Coordinates of C-alpha atoms in Angstrom, one line a residue:
X927 CA 0.0 0.0 0.0
X928 CA 2.8 2.4 0.8
X929 CA 4.6 1.5 -2.4
X930 CA 1.4 2.1 -4.5
X931 CA 0.5 5.3 -2.6
X932 CA 4.0 6.7 -3.3
X933 CA 4.6 5.6 -6.9
X934 CA 1.1 5.0 -8.3
X935 CA 2.2 1.8 -10.0
X936 CA 3.3 -1.7 -8.8
X937 CA 4.6 -2.8 -12.2
X938 CA 8.1 -4.4 -11.8
X939 CA 8.9 -2.9 -15.2
X940 CA 8.9 0.5 -13.6
X941 CA 11.4 -0.2 -10.9
X942 CA 13.9 2.4 -12.2
X943 CA 14.5 4.6 -9.2
X944 CA 16.3 4.2 -5.8
X945 CA 13.0 4.6 -4.0
X946 CA 11.2 2.0 -6.1
X947 CA 14.2 -0.3 -5.7
X948 CA 13.9 0.1 -1.9
X949 CA 10.2 -0.7 -2.0
X950 CA 10.9 -3.8 -4.0
X951 CA 13.6 -5.2 -1.8
X952 CA 11.5 -4.5 1.4
X953 CA 8.7 -6.4 -0.3
X954 CA 11.1 -9.3 -1.0
X955 CA 12.3 -9.3 2.6
X956 CA 8.8 -9.4 4.1
X957 CA 7.4 -12.0 1.6
X958 CA 10.3 -14.4 2.3
X959 CA 9.7 -14.2 6.0
X960 CA 5.9 -14.4 5.8
X961 CA 6.0 -17.0 3.0
X962 CA 8.2 -19.3 5.1
X963 CA 5.8 -18.9 8.0
X964 CA 2.8 -19.6 5.8
X965 CA 4.4 -22.7 4.4
X966 CA 5.2 -24.0 7.9
X967 CA 1.7 -23.2 9.1
X968 CA 0.2 -25.3 6.3
X969 CA 2.6 -28.2 6.5
X970 CA 3.1 -28.5 10.2
X971 CA 0.4 -26.7 12.2
X972 CA -2.4 -27.7 9.9
X973 CA -0.8 -31.1 9.3
X974 CA -1.1 -31.0 5.5
X975 CA 2.5 -32.2 5.1
X976 CA 5.4 -30.7 3.2
X977 CA 5.0 -32.2 -0.3
X978 CA 1.2 -31.8 -0.2
X979 CA 1.7 -28.2 0.8
X980 CA 4.1 -27.7 -2.2
X981 CA 1.5 -29.2 -4.5
X982 CA -1.2 -27.0 -3.0
X983 CA 0.7 -23.7 -3.5
X984 CA 1.9 -24.9 -6.9
X985 CA -1.7 -25.5 -8.0
X986 CA -2.7 -22.1 -6.7
X987 CA 0.0 -20.5 -8.9
X988 CA -1.3 -22.5 -11.8
X989 CA -4.8 -21.2 -11.2
X990 CA -3.5 -17.6 -11.2
X991 CA -1.7 -18.2 -14.5
X992 CA -4.9 -19.6 -16.0
X993 CA -7.0 -16.7 -14.7
X994 CA -4.5 -14.3 -16.3
X995 CA -4.4 -16.3 -19.6
X996 CA -8.0 -17.1 -20.0
X997 CA -10.0 -14.7 -17.8
X998 CA -8.1 -11.5 -18.3
X999 CA -6.7 -11.2 -14.8
X1000 CA -4.6 -8.0 -14.7
X1001 CA -1.0 -8.8 -15.3
X1002 CA 0.4 -6.8 -12.4
X1003 CA -2.1 -8.2 -9.9
X1004 CA -1.5 -11.8 -11.3
X1005 CA 2.3 -11.3 -10.9
X1006 CA 2.1 -10.3 -7.3
X1007 CA -0.3 -13.0 -6.3
X1008 CA 1.9 -15.6 -7.9
X1009 CA 5.0 -14.0 -6.5
X1010 CA 3.6 -14.2 -3.0
X1011 CA 2.6 -17.8 -3.5
X1012 CA 6.1 -18.8 -4.5
X1013 CA 7.3 -18.0 -0.9
X1014 CA 5.3 -20.8 0.9
X1015 CA 5.9 -23.0 -2.2
X1016 CA 9.7 -22.7 -1.7
X1017 CA 9.4 -23.1 2.0
X1018 CA 7.4 -26.3 1.6
X1019 CA 9.8 -27.8 -1.0
X1020 CA 12.8 -26.8 1.2
X1021 CA 11.4 -28.4 4.3
X1022 CA 10.4 -31.5 2.3
X1023 CA 14.0 -31.9 1.1
X1024 CA 15.8 -31.1 4.3
X1025 CA 13.6 -32.4 7.2
X1026 CA 14.2 -35.9 8.6
X1027 CA 12.0 -38.7 7.3
X1028 CA 10.4 -39.1 10.7
X1029 CA 9.1 -35.6 10.3
X1030 CA 7.8 -36.0 6.8
X1031 CA 10.8 -35.0 4.8
X1032 CA 13.4 -37.0 2.8
X1033 CA 16.3 -36.2 5.0
X1034 CA 18.8 -34.5 2.7
X1035 CA 19.7 -32.0 5.4
X1036 CA 19.9 -28.2 5.2
X1037 CA 23.4 -28.1 3.6
X1038 CA 22.5 -30.3 0.7
X1039 CA 19.2 -28.6 0.2
X1040 CA 20.8 -25.2 0.3
X1041 CA 23.4 -26.2 -2.3
X1042 CA 20.7 -27.7 -4.5
X1043 CA 18.6 -24.5 -4.4
X1044 CA 21.8 -22.4 -5.0
X1045 CA 22.8 -24.3 -8.1
X1046 CA 19.2 -24.1 -9.4
X1047 CA 19.1 -20.3 -8.9
X1048 CA 22.6 -20.0 -10.5
X1049 CA 21.6 -22.0 -13.5
X1050 CA 18.5 -19.8 -14.0
X1051 CA 20.4 -16.6 -13.6
X1052 CA 23.1 -17.7 -16.1
X1053 CA 20.4 -18.8 -18.6
X1054 CA 18.6 -15.5 -18.4
X1055 CA 21.9 -13.5 -18.5
X1056 CA 23.0 -15.3 -21.7
X1057 CA 19.7 -15.5 -23.5
X1058 CA 18.0 -12.3 -22.3
X1059 CA 14.7 -14.2 -22.5
X1060 CA 13.3 -12.1 -19.7
X1061 CA 14.1 -8.7 -21.2
X1062 CA 11.0 -7.3 -22.8
X1063 CA 12.7 -4.5 -24.7
X1064 CA 15.1 -7.0 -26.4
X1065 CA 12.3 -9.4 -27.3
X1066 CA 10.4 -6.5 -28.9
X1067 CA 13.5 -5.5 -30.9
X1068 CA 13.9 -9.0 -32.1
X1069 CA 10.2 -9.2 -33.1
X1070 CA 10.7 -6.1 -35.2
X1071 CA 14.0 -7.2 -36.8
X1072 CA 12.3 -7.9 -40.1
X1073 CA 9.7 -5.1 -40.0
X1074 CA 9.8 -1.9 -42.0
X1075 CA 10.8 -0.1 -38.8
X1076 CA 14.0 -2.0 -38.7
X1077 CA 14.7 -2.2 -42.5
X1078 CA 13.7 1.3 -43.4
X1079 CA 10.6 3.0 -44.8
X1080 CA 8.8 1.1 -47.5
X1081 CA 6.3 2.4 -50.1
X1082 CA 3.9 3.3 -47.3
X1083 CA 6.1 6.3 -46.5
X1084 CA 7.8 7.4 -43.3
X1085 CA 5.5 6.8 -40.2
X1086 CA 6.4 8.7 -37.0
X1087 CA 4.8 7.9 -33.7
X1088 CA 4.4 11.1 -31.6
X1089 CA 3.8 10.5 -27.9
X1090 CA 2.4 13.2 -25.7
X1091 CA 3.0 11.6 -22.3
X1092 CA 0.4 12.9 -19.8
X1093 CA 0.7 16.5 -21.1
X1094 CA -0.7 18.4 -24.1
X1095 CA 1.5 19.4 -26.9
X1096 CA 3.7 22.2 -25.8
X1097 CA 5.9 24.5 -28.0
X1098 CA 8.8 22.1 -27.6
X1099 CA 6.8 19.2 -29.2
X1100 CA 5.2 21.4 -31.8
X1101 CA 8.7 22.6 -32.9
X1102 CA 10.0 19.0 -33.0
X1103 CA 7.2 18.0 -35.3
X1104 CA 7.8 21.1 -37.5
X1105 CA 11.5 20.4 -37.7
X1106 CA 10.9 16.7 -38.7
X1107 CA 8.3 17.7 -41.3
X1108 CA 10.8 20.1 -42.8
X1109 CA 13.2 17.2 -43.5
X1110 CA 10.8 15.4 -45.8
X1111 CA 7.3 13.9 -46.2
X1112 CA 6.2 12.0 -43.2
X1113 CA 3.0 10.7 -41.6
X1114 CA 2.5 11.6 -38.0
X1115 CA 0.4 9.5 -35.6
X1116 CA -0.2 10.9 -32.1
X1117 CA -0.5 8.6 -29.1
X1118 CA -1.7 9.9 -25.7
X1119 CA -1.3 7.4 -22.8
X1120 CA -4.3 7.5 -20.6
X1121 CA -3.5 10.2 -18.0
X1122 CA -6.3 9.0 -15.7
X1123 CA -5.1 7.2 -12.6
X1124 CA -6.4 3.5 -12.5
X1125 CA -5.8 1.0 -9.7
X1126 CA -3.1 -1.6 -10.5
X1127 CA -2.4 0.0 -13.8
X1128 CA -5.7 -1.5 -15.1
X1129 CA -7.0 -0.4 -18.4
X1130 CA -9.9 2.0 -18.2
X1131 CA -12.7 3.0 -20.5
X1132 CA -12.7 6.5 -19.0
X1133 CA -10.6 8.4 -21.6
X1134 CA -12.0 11.8 -21.1
X1135 CA -8.8 13.4 -19.8
X1136 CA -6.9 11.8 -22.7
X1137 CA -9.4 13.0 -25.2
X1138 CA -9.1 16.5 -23.9
X1139 CA -5.3 16.3 -24.2
X1140 CA -5.6 14.9 -27.7
X1141 CA -8.1 17.5 -28.8
X1142 CA -5.9 20.3 -27.5
X1143 CA -2.8 18.9 -29.2
X1144 CA -3.9 17.9 -32.7
X1145 CA -4.6 21.4 -34.2
X1146 CA -1.1 22.7 -33.2
X1147 CA 0.6 19.6 -34.4
X1148 CA -1.3 19.5 -37.7
X1149 CA -0.3 23.2 -38.3
X1150 CA 3.3 22.2 -37.6
X1151 CA 3.2 19.1 -39.8
X1152 CA 1.3 20.9 -42.6
X1153 CA -1.1 17.9 -42.9
X1154 CA -3.8 16.1 -41.1
X1155 CA -2.7 13.9 -38.2
X1156 CA -4.6 11.0 -36.7
X1157 CA -4.4 10.2 -33.0
X1158 CA -5.7 8.0 -30.3
X1159 CA -5.8 7.7 -26.5
X1160 CA -4.6 4.5 -25.0
X1161 CA -6.6 2.7 -22.4
X1162 CA -3.7 1.9 -20.1
X1163 CA -2.0 4.5 -17.8
X1164 CA 1.4 2.8 -18.4
X1165 CA 3.1 4.8 -21.0
X1166 CA 5.7 2.3 -21.9
X1167 CA 3.2 -0.5 -22.4
X1168 CA 1.1 1.8 -24.5
X1169 CA 4.0 2.6 -26.8
X1170 CA 5.0 -1.0 -27.1
X1171 CA 1.4 -2.0 -28.0
X1172 CA 1.2 0.8 -30.6
X1173 CA 4.5 -0.3 -32.1
X1174 CA 3.4 -3.9 -32.3
X1175 CA 0.1 -2.9 -34.0
X1176 CA 1.5 -0.6 -36.6
X1177 CA 4.6 -0.1 -38.7
X1178 CA 6.6 2.9 -37.5
X1179 CA 10.0 4.3 -38.5
X1180 CA 10.6 6.9 -35.8
X1181 CA 9.4 8.1 -32.4
X1182 CA 9.0 11.6 -31.0
X1183 CA 8.5 11.5 -27.3
X1184 CA 7.3 14.5 -25.1
X1185 CA 7.8 14.1 -21.4
X1186 CA 6.9 16.4 -18.5
X1187 CA 9.8 18.3 -16.8
X1188 CA 11.6 16.2 -14.2
X1189 CA 10.3 18.4 -11.3
X1190 CA 6.7 17.4 -12.1
X1191 CA 7.1 13.8 -13.2
X1192 CA 8.4 12.1 -10.0
X1193 CA 6.2 9.0 -10.2
X1194 CA 6.0 8.8 -14.0
X1195 CA 8.4 6.5 -15.9
X1196 CA 11.5 8.6 -15.4
X1197 CA 13.6 6.3 -17.6
X1198 CA 11.0 6.2 -20.4
X1199 CA 13.4 7.6 -22.9
X1200 CA 16.1 5.1 -22.2
X1201 CA 13.6 2.2 -22.3
X1202 CA 12.1 3.3 -25.6
X1203 CA 15.6 3.7 -27.0
X1204 CA 16.3 0.0 -26.4
X1205 CA 13.5 -0.8 -28.8
X1206 CA 15.7 0.1 -31.7
X1207 CA 13.7 3.0 -33.2
X1208 CA 15.2 6.4 -34.0
X1209 CA 14.0 8.5 -31.0
X1210 CA 13.7 12.2 -30.5
X1211 CA 12.9 13.3 -26.9
X1212 CA 11.6 16.7 -26.0
X1213 CA 10.9 18.1 -22.5
X1214 CA 7.6 19.9 -22.3
X1215 CA 7.8 23.6 -22.1
X1216 CA 5.3 26.3 -21.2

């Protein structure tokens, strides 16, 4: 609750500041302690047993996954529920491996069990470090490797995604569009991430604030571009996810990003420019003025 009240998002993809990092590691600390206690409670006090407890918590994680996959359970909420359940799952497996047979374990002892867990963790870390399978930005870049955005403009012409992140087009963005239009024919598409605050970063059908920003921005940008510009308001309040979705849905060659000044964007995605840069698209970033 403190994390969400301070940062307005619990997405692990937005852990990019010291404060968010602190919230994350405090969460890890408490969930490990409470998870171990929950696992022991189920296995010992409630007499379910270690391996049955492991199956129970593993099944609950599977249910969460299915709810996310089939029933549309919010990704952030699903992650944290599953994350919490991994704590008693790990405790139950650890106790089952280490505890004496007389107590319901298989008697490997704490040292052997610890080494087994350590080697497993090390193998996973090495695998992810080598393959980068868990890095969203790199996966997106690979997916776009053969797209017009990666190979250059095709007969469709240059398409430029203009992102007004939680703020209407200011003179800085207008001038950036004007300067790009002066370099040659281009088609501009404006994306406004939903500025409305929604619990758990959940998509919202209430796009009124976004519609107001878009309506205020389009006339100025069309004047700068010298042509009509289409635009839309995203339903998610997560700017990075919105941009990724838009890039996946359409063929773009460049991105122009407007961000609020740093002194008014504390809880926004302060590293948004760097994260978008990893996607492999030419990027122009302007800080809102006025």
